[in-house]
CSV table of C-alpha atoms and ligand atoms in Angstrom, one decimal:
chain,number,residue,atom,x,y,z
A,1,UNK,CA,-24.2,13.0,-14.4
A,2,UNK,CA,-21.1,12.0,-12.5
A,3,UNK,CA,-18.6,9.6,-14.0
A,4,UNK,CA,-17.1,8.0,-10.9
A,5,UNK,CA,-14.5,6.2,-13.0
A,6,UNK,CA,-12.7,9.4,-13.6
A,7,UNK,CA,-13.8,11.9,-10.9
A,8,UNK,CA,-10.9,13.1,-8.8
A,9,UNK,CA,-11.0,14.6,-5.3
A,10,UNK,CA,-10.1,17.9,-6.8
A,11,UNK,CA,-13.0,17.9,-9.2
A,12,UNK,CA,-15.4,16.5,-6.5
A,13,UNK,CA,-14.3,19.3,-4.2
A,14,UNK,CA,-15.2,21.9,-6.9
A,15,UNK,CA,-18.6,20.4,-7.4
A,16,UNK,CA,-19.2,20.4,-3.7
A,17,UNK,CA,-17.9,23.9,-3.2
A,18,UNK,CA,-20.0,25.3,-5.9
A,19,UNK,CA,-23.1,23.6,-4.5
A,20,UNK,CA,-23.6,21.7,-7.7
A,21,UNK,CA,-23.8,18.5,-5.6
A,22,UNK,CA,-24.1,17.7,-1.9
A,23,UNK,CA,-22.0,15.2,-0.1
A,24,UNK,CA,-25.1,13.1,0.4
A,25,UNK,CA,-25.7,13.0,-3.3
A,26,UNK,CA,-22.1,12.2,-4.1
A,27,UNK,CA,-21.9,9.5,-1.5
A,28,UNK,CA,-25.2,8.0,-2.9
A,29,UNK,CA,-23.6,7.9,-6.4
A,30,UNK,CA,-20.7,5.9,-5.0
A,31,UNK,CA,-22.9,3.6,-3.0
A,32,UNK,CA,-24.9,2.8,-6.2
A,33,UNK,CA,-21.6,2.1,-8.0
A,34,UNK,CA,-20.7,-0.3,-5.1
A,35,UNK,CA,-24.1,-1.9,-5.4
A,36,UNK,CA,-23.5,-2.5,-9.1
A,37,UNK,CA,-19.9,-3.7,-8.9
A,38,UNK,CA,-18.9,-5.0,-5.5
A,39,UNK,CA,-20.8,-8.3,-5.8
A,40,UNK,CA,-18.4,-9.4,-8.5
A,41,UNK,CA,-15.2,-7.6,-7.5
A,42,UNK,CA,-15.3,-8.1,-3.7
A,43,UNK,CA,-13.3,-4.9,-3.1
A,44,UNK,CA,-15.2,-3.9,0.0
A,45,UNK,CA,-15.8,-6.5,2.7
A,46,UNK,CA,-18.1,-4.1,4.6
A,47,UNK,CA,-20.1,-1.0,3.7
A,48,UNK,CA,-20.8,1.2,6.6
A,49,UNK,CA,-24.5,1.8,7.3
A,50,UNK,CA,-23.8,5.2,8.6
A,51,UNK,CA,-22.0,6.5,5.5
A,52,UNK,CA,-25.0,8.5,4.4
A,53,UNK,CA,-25.5,9.9,7.9
A,54,UNK,CA,-21.9,11.1,7.9
A,55,UNK,CA,-22.5,12.7,4.5
A,56,UNK,CA,-25.6,14.4,5.8
A,57,UNK,CA,-23.6,15.8,8.8
A,58,UNK,CA,-20.9,17.0,6.3
A,59,UNK,CA,-23.6,18.8,4.3
A,60,UNK,CA,-25.0,20.5,7.4
A,61,UNK,CA,-21.7,21.5,8.9
A,62,UNK,CA,-20.4,23.6,6.1
A,63,UNK,CA,-16.8,22.8,6.9
A,64,UNK,CA,-13.8,24.0,5.0
A,65,UNK,CA,-11.4,21.0,5.3
A,66,UNK,CA,-9.7,20.0,2.1
A,67,UNK,CA,-11.5,16.6,2.1
A,68,UNK,CA,-14.9,18.0,3.3
A,69,UNK,CA,-17.7,15.7,2.2
A,70,UNK,CA,-15.4,13.3,0.3
A,71,UNK,CA,-16.2,9.5,0.8
A,72,UNK,CA,-13.2,7.2,1.2
A,73,UNK,CA,-12.4,3.5,1.5
A,74,UNK,CA,-10.2,2.3,4.3
A,75,UNK,CA,-8.1,-0.9,4.3
A,76,UNK,CA,-9.2,-3.5,6.8
A,77,UNK,CA,-6.0,-3.1,8.9
A,78,UNK,CA,-6.6,0.6,9.9
A,79,UNK,CA,-8.7,1.3,13.0
A,80,UNK,CA,-11.9,3.4,13.0
A,81,UNK,CA,-13.4,3.6,16.5
A,82,UNK,CA,-16.5,1.4,16.8
A,83,UNK,CA,-16.0,-0.4,13.4
A,84,UNK,CA,-14.8,-3.9,12.7
A,85,UNK,CA,-11.1,-4.2,11.5
A,86,UNK,CA,-9.7,-7.7,10.9
A,87,UNK,CA,-6.6,-7.4,8.7
A,88,UNK,CA,-8.3,-9.9,6.3
A,89,UNK,CA,-8.0,-12.6,9.0
A,90,UNK,CA,-10.3,-15.1,10.6
A,91,UNK,CA,-8.5,-14.5,13.9
A,92,UNK,CA,-9.8,-10.9,14.1
A,93,UNK,CA,-13.1,-11.4,12.3
A,94,UNK,CA,-15.2,-10.1,15.3
A,95,UNK,CA,-12.7,-7.5,16.5
A,96,UNK,CA,-14.1,-3.9,16.9
A,97,UNK,CA,-11.6,-1.0,17.1
A,98,UNK,CA,-11.6,0.9,20.3
A,99,UNK,CA,-10.0,4.0,19.0
A,100,UNK,CA,-9.3,5.9,15.8
A,101,UNK,CA,-5.9,5.5,14.0
A,102,UNK,CA,-4.0,8.8,13.9
A,103,UNK,CA,-4.6,9.0,10.1
A,104,UNK,CA,-8.4,8.5,10.7
A,105,UNK,CA,-8.5,11.4,13.2
A,106,UNK,CA,-6.7,13.6,10.7
A,107,UNK,CA,-9.0,12.6,7.8
A,108,UNK,CA,-12.1,13.3,10.0
A,109,UNK,CA,-10.7,16.7,10.9
A,110,UNK,CA,-10.3,17.4,7.1
A,111,UNK,CA,-13.9,16.5,6.6
A,112,UNK,CA,-13.6,13.1,4.9
A,113,UNK,CA,-16.1,10.3,5.6
A,114,UNK,CA,-15.7,6.6,5.4
A,115,UNK,CA,-17.9,4.4,3.1
A,116,UNK,CA,-16.5,1.0,4.1
A,117,UNK,CA,-13.5,-1.2,4.7
A,118,UNK,CA,-11.6,-2.8,1.9
A,119,UNK,CA,-10.3,-6.4,1.3
A,120,UNK,CA,-6.6,-7.3,1.8
A,121,UNK,CA,-4.2,-10.3,1.9
A,122,UNK,CA,-4.3,-11.7,5.5
A,123,UNK,CA,-2.2,-9.3,7.7
A,124,UNK,CA,-0.8,-7.8,4.5
A,125,UNK,CA,1.1,-10.9,3.5
A,126,UNK,CA,0.8,-11.3,-0.2
A,127,UNK,CA,0.7,-9.7,-3.6
A,128,UNK,CA,-2.7,-10.8,-4.9
A,129,UNK,CA,-5.4,-10.3,-2.2
A,130,UNK,CA,-6.1,-14.0,-2.6
A,131,UNK,CA,-5.1,-14.9,1.0
A,132,UNK,CA,-8.0,-12.9,2.6
A,133,UNK,CA,-10.4,-14.8,4.9
A,134,UNK,CA,-13.1,-13.0,2.9
A,135,UNK,CA,-12.2,-14.5,-0.5
A,136,UNK,CA,-10.2,-12.9,-3.3
A,137,UNK,CA,-10.8,-9.5,-4.8
A,138,UNK,CA,-11.0,-9.3,-8.6
A,139,UNK,CA,-9.3,-6.9,-10.9
A,140,UNK,CA,-11.8,-4.4,-12.4
A,141,UNK,CA,-9.9,-4.3,-15.7
A,142,UNK,CA,-10.2,-8.1,-16.1
A,143,UNK,CA,-12.1,-9.9,-13.3
A,144,UNK,CA,-10.4,-13.3,-14.1
A,145,UNK,CA,-7.2,-11.6,-12.7
A,146,UNK,CA,-6.0,-10.5,-9.3
A,147,UNK,CA,-5.9,-6.8,-8.4
A,148,UNK,CA,-2.4,-7.2,-6.8
A,149,UNK,CA,-1.9,-7.0,-3.0
A,150,UNK,CA,-2.0,-6.7,-0.2
A,151,UNK,CA,-4.1,-3.5,-0.6
A,152,UNK,CA,-6.0,-5.1,-3.6
A,153,UNK,CA,-9.4,-4.1,-2.2
A,154,UNK,CA,-8.5,-0.4,-2.0
A,155,UNK,CA,-6.9,-0.5,-5.5
A,156,UNK,CA,-9.9,-2.2,-7.1
A,157,UNK,CA,-12.4,0.1,-5.3
A,158,UNK,CA,-10.6,3.2,-6.6
A,159,UNK,CA,-10.0,1.8,-10.1
A,160,UNK,CA,-13.6,0.7,-10.5
A,161,UNK,CA,-15.0,4.1,-9.4
A,162,UNK,CA,-16.6,2.8,-6.1
A,163,UNK,CA,-14.7,5.5,-4.2
A,164,UNK,CA,-12.5,8.4,-5.3
A,165,UNK,CA,-9.6,7.5,-2.9
A,166,UNK,CA,-8.7,4.9,-0.4
A,167,UNK,CA,-6.1,4.2,2.3
A,168,UNK,CA,-3.9,1.2,2.0
A,169,UNK,CA,-0.7,0.2,3.7
A,170,UNK,CA,2.7,-0.5,2.3
A,171,UNK,CA,5.3,-2.8,4.0
A,172,UNK,CA,7.0,-4.1,0.9
A,173,UNK,CA,4.9,-2.7,-2.0
A,174,UNK,CA,1.3,-3.3,-0.9
A,175,UNK,CA,0.0,0.1,-2.1
A,176,UNK,CA,2.2,0.4,-5.2
A,177,UNK,CA,1.9,-3.1,-6.9
A,178,UNK,CA,-1.9,-3.2,-6.7
A,179,UNK,CA,-2.0,0.4,-8.1
A,180,UNK,CA,0.1,-0.8,-11.0
A,181,UNK,CA,-2.2,-3.8,-11.6
A,182,UNK,CA,-5.3,-1.7,-11.5
A,183,UNK,CA,-4.1,1.4,-13.5
A,184,UNK,CA,-4.1,4.0,-10.6
A,185,UNK,CA,-1.7,5.8,-8.4
A,186,UNK,CA,-0.2,4.1,-5.3
A,187,UNK,CA,1.9,6.1,-2.9
A,188,UNK,CA,4.2,5.0,-0.1
A,189,UNK,CA,5.5,7.9,2.1
A,190,UNK,CA,8.9,8.4,3.8
A,191,UNK,CA,9.0,6.1,6.8
A,192,UNK,CA,8.1,8.1,9.9
A,193,UNK,CA,6.1,10.9,8.2
A,194,UNK,CA,2.8,9.2,8.6
A,195,UNK,CA,1.9,7.8,12.1
A,196,UNK,CA,1.5,4.1,12.4
A,197,UNK,CA,-0.7,4.4,15.5
A,198,UNK,CA,-3.9,2.4,14.7
A,199,UNK,CA,-2.4,0.7,11.7
A,200,UNK,CA,-2.2,-3.0,12.6
A,201,UNK,CA,1.5,-3.9,12.8
A,202,UNK,CA,2.9,-6.4,10.3
A,203,UNK,CA,6.6,-5.4,10.3
A,204,UNK,CA,6.9,-2.2,12.3
A,205,UNK,CA,10.2,-1.0,10.9
A,206,UNK,CA,8.8,-1.3,7.3
A,207,UNK,CA,5.1,-0.4,7.6
A,208,UNK,CA,3.6,2.8,6.4
A,209,UNK,CA,0.1,3.9,5.6
A,210,UNK,CA,-0.3,4.2,1.8
A,211,UNK,CA,-2.6,6.2,-0.5
A,212,UNK,CA,-4.5,4.7,-3.5
A,213,UNK,CA,-5.8,7.5,-5.7
A,214,UNK,CA,-6.7,8.4,-9.3
A,215,UNK,CA,-3.9,11.0,-9.6
A,216,UNK,CA,-0.7,12.1,-8.0
A,217,UNK,CA,-2.4,15.3,-7.1
A,218,UNK,CA,-5.1,13.5,-5.1
A,219,UNK,CA,-2.5,11.4,-3.4
A,220,UNK,CA,-0.6,14.5,-2.5
A,221,UNK,CA,-3.7,16.1,-1.0
A,222,UNK,CA,-4.4,13.1,1.2
A,223,UNK,CA,-0.7,12.8,2.2
A,224,UNK,CA,-0.7,16.4,3.4
A,225,UNK,CA,-3.7,15.6,5.6
A,226,UNK,CA,-2.3,12.4,7.2
A,227,UNK,CA,1.3,13.3,7.6
A,228,UNK,CA,0.9,15.4,10.7
A,229,UNK,CA,3.1,14.8,13.7
A,230,UNK,CA,2.0,12.2,16.3
A,231,UNK,CA,3.7,12.1,19.7
A,232,UNK,CA,2.1,8.7,20.4
A,233,UNK,CA,4.1,6.9,17.7
A,234,UNK,CA,7.7,6.6,18.8
A,235,UNK,CA,8.9,6.2,15.1
A,236,UNK,CA,7.0,9.3,13.9
A,237,UNK,CA,9.5,12.0,13.0
A,238,UNK,CA,8.9,15.5,14.5
A,239,UNK,CA,8.1,18.2,11.8
A,240,UNK,CA,11.2,20.1,12.8
A,241,UNK,CA,13.4,17.1,11.8
A,242,UNK,CA,11.8,16.5,8.4
A,243,UNK,CA,14.2,18.1,5.9
A,244,UNK,CA,12.3,20.1,3.4
A,245,UNK,CA,14.9,21.2,0.9
A,246,UNK,CA,12.9,20.9,-2.3
A,247,UNK,CA,15.3,19.8,-5.0
A,248,UNK,CA,14.2,19.8,-8.6
A,249,UNK,CA,14.4,16.4,-10.3
A,250,UNK,CA,17.0,16.6,-13.1
A,251,UNK,CA,19.2,13.5,-12.9
A,252,UNK,CA,17.2,10.2,-12.9
A,253,UNK,CA,18.7,6.9,-11.8
A,254,UNK,CA,17.7,4.0,-14.0
A,255,UNK,CA,18.2,0.2,-14.2
A,256,UNK,CA,18.1,-0.2,-17.9
A,257,UNK,CA,20.5,-3.2,-18.1
A,258,UNK,CA,19.1,-4.9,-15.0
A,259,UNK,CA,15.5,-4.7,-16.3
A,260,UNK,CA,16.5,-5.9,-19.7
A,261,UNK,CA,18.4,-8.9,-18.3
A,262,UNK,CA,15.8,-10.1,-15.7
A,263,UNK,CA,13.1,-12.7,-16.2
A,264,UNK,CA,10.3,-10.2,-16.3
A,265,UNK,CA,7.4,-9.7,-18.7
A,266,UNK,CA,8.3,-8.4,-22.2
A,267,UNK,CA,5.5,-5.8,-21.9
A,268,UNK,CA,7.0,-4.4,-18.7
A,269,UNK,CA,10.5,-4.2,-20.3
A,270,UNK,CA,9.0,-2.3,-23.3
A,271,UNK,CA,7.0,0.0,-21.0
A,272,UNK,CA,10.1,0.8,-19.1
A,273,UNK,CA,12.1,1.7,-22.2
A,274,UNK,CA,9.2,3.9,-23.3
A,275,UNK,CA,9.3,5.7,-20.0
A,276,UNK,CA,13.0,6.2,-20.1
A,277,UNK,CA,12.7,7.6,-23.6
A,278,UNK,CA,10.0,10.0,-22.4
A,279,UNK,CA,12.1,11.1,-19.5
A,280,UNK,CA,15.1,11.8,-21.8
A,281,UNK,CA,12.9,13.7,-24.3
A,282,UNK,CA,11.7,15.8,-21.3
A,283,UNK,CA,15.4,16.8,-20.8
A,284,UNK,CA,16.3,14.5,-17.9
A,285,UNK,CA,19.8,13.0,-17.7
A,286,UNK,CA,19.6,9.2,-17.1
A,287,UNK,CA,22.2,7.6,-14.9
A,288,UNK,CA,22.7,3.8,-14.7
A,289,UNK,CA,22.8,2.9,-11.0
A,290,UNK,CA,24.2,-0.1,-9.2
A,291,UNK,CA,21.5,-2.8,-9.0
A,292,UNK,CA,22.9,-5.0,-6.3
A,293,UNK,CA,20.5,-3.6,-3.8
A,294,UNK,CA,17.5,-4.9,-5.8
A,295,UNK,CA,19.1,-8.4,-5.7
A,296,UNK,CA,19.8,-8.3,-2.0
A,297,UNK,CA,16.5,-6.7,-0.9
A,298,UNK,CA,14.4,-9.9,-1.4
A,299,UNK,CA,16.6,-12.0,0.9
A,300,UNK,CA,16.8,-9.2,3.5
A,301,UNK,CA,13.1,-8.5,3.5
A,302,UNK,CA,12.0,-12.1,3.7
A,303,UNK,CA,14.1,-12.5,6.9
A,304,UNK,CA,13.3,-9.1,8.6
A,305,UNK,CA,9.6,-9.2,7.8
A,306,UNK,CA,8.9,-12.7,9.2
A,307,UNK,CA,11.0,-11.9,12.3
A,308,UNK,CA,9.0,-8.7,13.1
A,309,UNK,CA,5.7,-10.3,12.0
A,310,UNK,CA,6.2,-13.4,14.3
A,311,UNK,CA,6.7,-11.0,17.2
A,312,UNK,CA,3.8,-8.6,16.3
A,313,UNK,CA,1.4,-11.4,15.7
A,314,UNK,CA,2.2,-13.1,19.0
A,315,UNK,CA,-0.5,-10.9,20.6
A,316,UNK,CA,-3.3,-12.9,18.8
A,317,UNK,CA,-3.5,-15.6,21.5
A,318,UNK,CA,-7.2,-15.9,22.0
A,319,UNK,CA,-7.1,-14.0,25.2
A,320,UNK,CA,-7.1,-10.3,24.2
A,321,UNK,CA,-8.4,-9.9,20.7
A,322,UNK,CA,-10.8,-11.6,18.4
A,323,UNK,CA,-11.2,-15.4,18.0
A,324,UNK,CA,-11.0,-17.8,20.9
A,325,UNK,CA,-11.2,-21.5,20.5
A,326,UNK,CA,-12.0,-23.2,23.8
A,327,UNK,CA,-10.0,-26.2,25.0
A,328,UNK,CA,-9.1,-27.7,28.3
A,329,UNK,CA,-6.1,-25.7,29.3
A,330,UNK,CA,-4.5,-22.4,28.4
A,331,UNK,CA,-1.8,-23.8,26.2
A,332,UNK,CA,-4.3,-25.7,24.1
A,333,UNK,CA,-6.3,-22.6,23.8
A,334,UNK,CA,-3.4,-20.7,22.4
A,335,UNK,CA,-2.5,-23.5,20.0
A,336,UNK,CA,-6.0,-24.2,18.7
A,337,UNK,CA,-6.9,-20.5,18.4
A,338,UNK,CA,-3.8,-19.7,16.3
A,339,UNK,CA,-4.0,-22.9,14.3
A,340,UNK,CA,-7.6,-22.2,13.4
A,341,UNK,CA,-7.4,-18.4,13.1
A,342,UNK,CA,-4.3,-18.0,10.8
A,343,UNK,CA,-4.1,-18.9,7.2
A,344,UNK,CA,-1.2,-20.8,5.5
A,345,UNK,CA,1.0,-17.8,4.5
A,346,UNK,CA,0.7,-16.3,7.9
A,347,UNK,CA,1.7,-19.6,9.6
A,348,UNK,CA,4.6,-20.0,7.1
A,349,UNK,CA,6.0,-16.5,8.0
A,350,UNK,CA,5.5,-17.0,11.8
A,351,UNK,CA,7.5,-20.2,11.6
A,352,UNK,CA,10.2,-18.6,9.5
A,353,UNK,CA,10.4,-15.6,11.8
A,354,UNK,CA,10.4,-17.6,15.0
A,355,UNK,CA,13.2,-19.8,13.6
A,356,UNK,CA,15.3,-16.9,12.4
A,357,UNK,CA,15.1,-15.3,15.9
A,358,UNK,CA,15.8,-18.4,17.9
A,359,UNK,CA,18.9,-18.8,20.0
A,360,UNK,CA,21.7,-20.0,17.9
A,361,UNK,CA,20.3,-18.7,14.6
A,362,UNK,CA,19.5,-15.1,15.4
A,363,UNK,CA,23.0,-13.8,14.4
A,364,UNK,CA,23.2,-15.9,11.3
A,365,UNK,CA,19.8,-14.8,10.0
A,366,UNK,CA,18.3,-11.7,11.6
A,367,UNK,CA,21.7,-10.2,12.4
A,368,UNK,CA,23.0,-10.7,9.0
A,369,UNK,CA,19.8,-9.4,7.3
A,370,UNK,CA,20.0,-6.2,9.5
A,371,UNK,CA,23.6,-5.6,8.5
A,372,UNK,CA,22.7,-5.9,4.8
A,373,UNK,CA,19.8,-3.6,5.5
A,374,UNK,CA,22.2,-0.9,6.7
A,375,UNK,CA,24.2,-1.4,3.5
A,376,UNK,CA,21.1,-1.0,1.3
A,377,UNK,CA,20.1,2.2,3.2
A,378,UNK,CA,23.6,3.6,2.9
A,379,UNK,CA,23.6,2.9,-0.8
A,380,UNK,CA,20.3,4.9,-1.2
A,381,UNK,CA,21.7,7.8,0.8
A,382,UNK,CA,24.9,7.9,-1.3
A,383,UNK,CA,23.0,7.7,-4.5
A,384,UNK,CA,20.8,10.6,-3.6
A,385,UNK,CA,23.7,12.6,-2.1
A,386,UNK,CA,26.0,12.1,-5.1
A,387,UNK,CA,24.4,10.8,-8.2
A,388,UNK,CA,20.7,11.2,-8.8
A,389,UNK,CA,17.6,13.2,-7.7
A,390,UNK,CA,15.2,10.3,-8.2
A,391,UNK,CA,15.2,6.7,-9.4
A,392,UNK,CA,12.7,5.1,-11.7
A,393,UNK,CA,11.9,1.4,-12.1
A,394,UNK,CA,8.9,-0.7,-13.2
A,395,UNK,CA,6.6,-1.2,-10.3
A,396,UNK,CA,6.1,-5.0,-10.8
A,397,UNK,CA,7.7,-7.6,-13.0
A,398,UNK,CA,4.4,-8.5,-14.7
A,399,UNK,CA,0.9,-7.1,-15.4
A,400,UNK,CA,-2.0,-8.6,-13.3
A,401,UNK,CA,-1.8,-12.4,-13.3
A,402,UNK,CA,-4.7,-14.8,-13.3
A,403,UNK,CA,-6.5,-15.7,-10.0
A,404,UNK,CA,-4.9,-18.9,-8.9
A,405,UNK,CA,-2.1,-18.3,-11.4
A,406,UNK,CA,0.8,-18.3,-8.9
A,407,UNK,CA,0.8,-21.2,-6.5
A,408,UNK,CA,4.4,-21.1,-5.2
A,409,UNK,CA,5.2,-18.8,-2.3
A,410,UNK,CA,8.6,-18.0,-3.8
A,411,UNK,CA,7.2,-17.0,-7.1
A,412,UNK,CA,4.8,-14.7,-5.3
A,413,UNK,CA,7.7,-13.1,-3.5
A,414,UNK,CA,9.3,-12.3,-6.8
A,415,UNK,CA,6.4,-9.8,-7.4
A,416,UNK,CA,8.2,-7.6,-4.9
A,417,UNK,CA,11.5,-7.4,-6.8
A,418,UNK,CA,11.3,-3.6,-7.4
A,419,UNK,CA,9.2,-2.5,-4.4
A,420,UNK,CA,11.1,-4.0,-1.4
A,421,UNK,CA,14.3,-1.9,-1.3
A,422,UNK,CA,12.2,1.2,-0.8
A,423,UNK,CA,10.7,0.0,2.5
A,424,UNK,CA,14.0,-1.4,3.6
A,425,UNK,CA,15.6,2.0,3.3
A,426,UNK,CA,12.4,4.0,4.3
A,427,UNK,CA,12.5,6.3,1.3
A,428,UNK,CA,9.3,7.6,-0.4
A,429,UNK,CA,7.9,6.1,-3.7
A,430,UNK,CA,5.0,6.5,-6.0
A,431,UNK,CA,3.7,4.1,-8.6
A,432,UNK,CA,2.0,5.9,-11.5
A,433,UNK,CA,-0.3,4.4,-14.1
A,434,UNK,CA,1.9,4.5,-17.3
A,435,UNK,CA,0.7,2.2,-20.1
A,436,UNK,CA,-0.9,-1.2,-20.7
A,437,UNK,CA,0.0,-4.4,-22.5
A,438,UNK,CA,-1.7,-5.7,-25.6
A,439,UNK,CA,-4.5,-7.2,-23.6
A,440,UNK,CA,-5.2,-3.8,-22.1
A,441,UNK,CA,-3.7,-4.7,-18.7
A,442,UNK,CA,-2.3,-1.7,-16.8
A,443,UNK,CA,1.5,-1.3,-16.2
A,444,UNK,CA,2.8,1.1,-13.6
A,445,UNK,CA,6.2,2.8,-13.1
A,446,UNK,CA,7.8,3.7,-9.8
A,447,UNK,CA,9.4,7.0,-8.9
A,448,UNK,CA,11.6,6.7,-5.9
A,449,UNK,CA,12.8,9.8,-4.1
A,450,UNK,CA,15.2,10.9,-1.3
A,451,UNK,CA,14.0,11.1,2.3
A,452,UNK,CA,11.2,13.7,2.7
A,453,UNK,CA,10.9,14.4,-1.0
A,454,UNK,CA,7.3,13.0,-0.9
A,455,UNK,CA,5.7,16.1,-2.4
A,456,UNK,CA,8.5,16.4,-5.0
A,457,UNK,CA,8.1,12.9,-6.4
A,458,UNK,CA,4.3,13.3,-6.4
A,459,UNK,CA,4.6,16.6,-8.4
A,460,UNK,CA,7.0,14.8,-10.7
A,461,UNK,CA,4.6,11.9,-11.2
A,462,UNK,CA,1.9,14.3,-12.3
A,463,UNK,CA,3.9,15.0,-15.4
A,464,UNK,CA,4.1,11.4,-16.5
A,465,UNK,CA,1.0,9.7,-15.2
A,466,UNK,CA,-1.4,8.5,-18.0
A,467,UNK,CA,-4.9,8.7,-16.7
A,468,UNK,CA,-6.5,6.2,-19.2
A,469,UNK,CA,-9.7,4.8,-17.8
A,470,UNK,CA,-8.5,1.2,-17.8
A,471,UNK,CA,-11.7,-0.4,-16.7
A,472,UNK,CA,-13.3,-2.5,-19.4
A,473,UNK,CA,-17.0,-2.2,-18.6
B,1,LIG,N1,4.0,-8.5,-1.2
B,1,LIG,C1,4.7,-8.2,0.0
B,1,LIG,C2,4.6,-9.3,1.0
B,1,LIG,O1,3.9,-10.2,0.8
B,1,LIG,C3,4.4,-6.8,0.5
B,1,LIG,C4,3.3,-6.8,1.5
B,1,LIG,C5,3.0,-5.4,2.1
B,1,LIG,O2,3.5,-4.4,1.6
B,1,LIG,N2,2.2,-5.5,3.1
B,1,LIG,O3,5.1,-9.2,2.1
């Protein structure tokens, strides 16, 4: 009897390797779990009819890839040839991908198969998965609450045992904050180590594919598979330029005073203290770091992201992709297609971005945000060069909140307090499941590393992750 709530890729690979179970049987077990749970949770917005066929092919082919025969969930903004991908938006509801994303090609080569696509905030804008065209996803720990976002579908799918691992994306925290809310691992790689080709662009200079997994080890496995070089993504860093000096983590940067003084949930403050004490007990030296970058990051991000998004989303004009509303002339067609295809948050950010990039305002907003971005990046470089080997923070300022519980956009943006600086600088970061509040809601902690220390922070995370099965049922 397989317990999908706790089965890791590593364990599944052992069972498959020993012939205890076939990929078809394993996939069937997950499909049954989906059948039982997805009606309520809405983590998957489509289950692929050919999942079992792919499993049967894996069984026949006897391959040796590290993910051979392992079923996965894929966020709705990552392209799989011949499958729908819509970024959770009405404007792309009928769009079918014409090619495989680089990460999909690599996963296929490693033998993985895809069970379905997972729900998300529209175009990745949000922290709750409530802005999806397909309705909200619910948190498996407490279905009256959100799973976080924007990769909430992937997080809920992994946490509820519908799939052992899933891909998400992370532009400002979208893989880590949902992982924290659902009690699993969420990993955001060093910018440029995972190809963005075939990941629908939100803000190209911040976007990376992320991994949602049960353990840091599983995330590490998947990261190794997807982080190959890709000459078709101009921002992908050649292997020869990825520094690999594996430094042991001794000194850990902390935000003790900042966390204590901020308006964040008491359970998160307590959890952070507990984590710092555990780190100290394990022999790590804790170093208080300058916290100005966390204060600046929100303003910087909410200028840069809308600017890049307004440009990236200009391609959805009713001519080339997805939805087309028919009106008398071309201009009306653009206007009505976009007005009917985009949701409120997307419209808000397009307006903000277009304004910030307009003549007369570009220097005052976009220019200034970019200058601040350079400062934030320089601060991280200096910290890692001179003071610390890693930095730890809570992942989110609260545990999972109620569906409908946050109605103001600004309050929603505060969810990103700890996650944004990482994307702004492009460093790697993992959220590990650490503890829970009195109501049993999961609380995650973030481990931030220097550029290219992805494997090191994941190894470090292994020592501190608490793999409590958080799901209530
Ligand atoms: N919550 C952030 C936002 O709304 C992060 C999104 C993301 O990483 N895709 O932009």
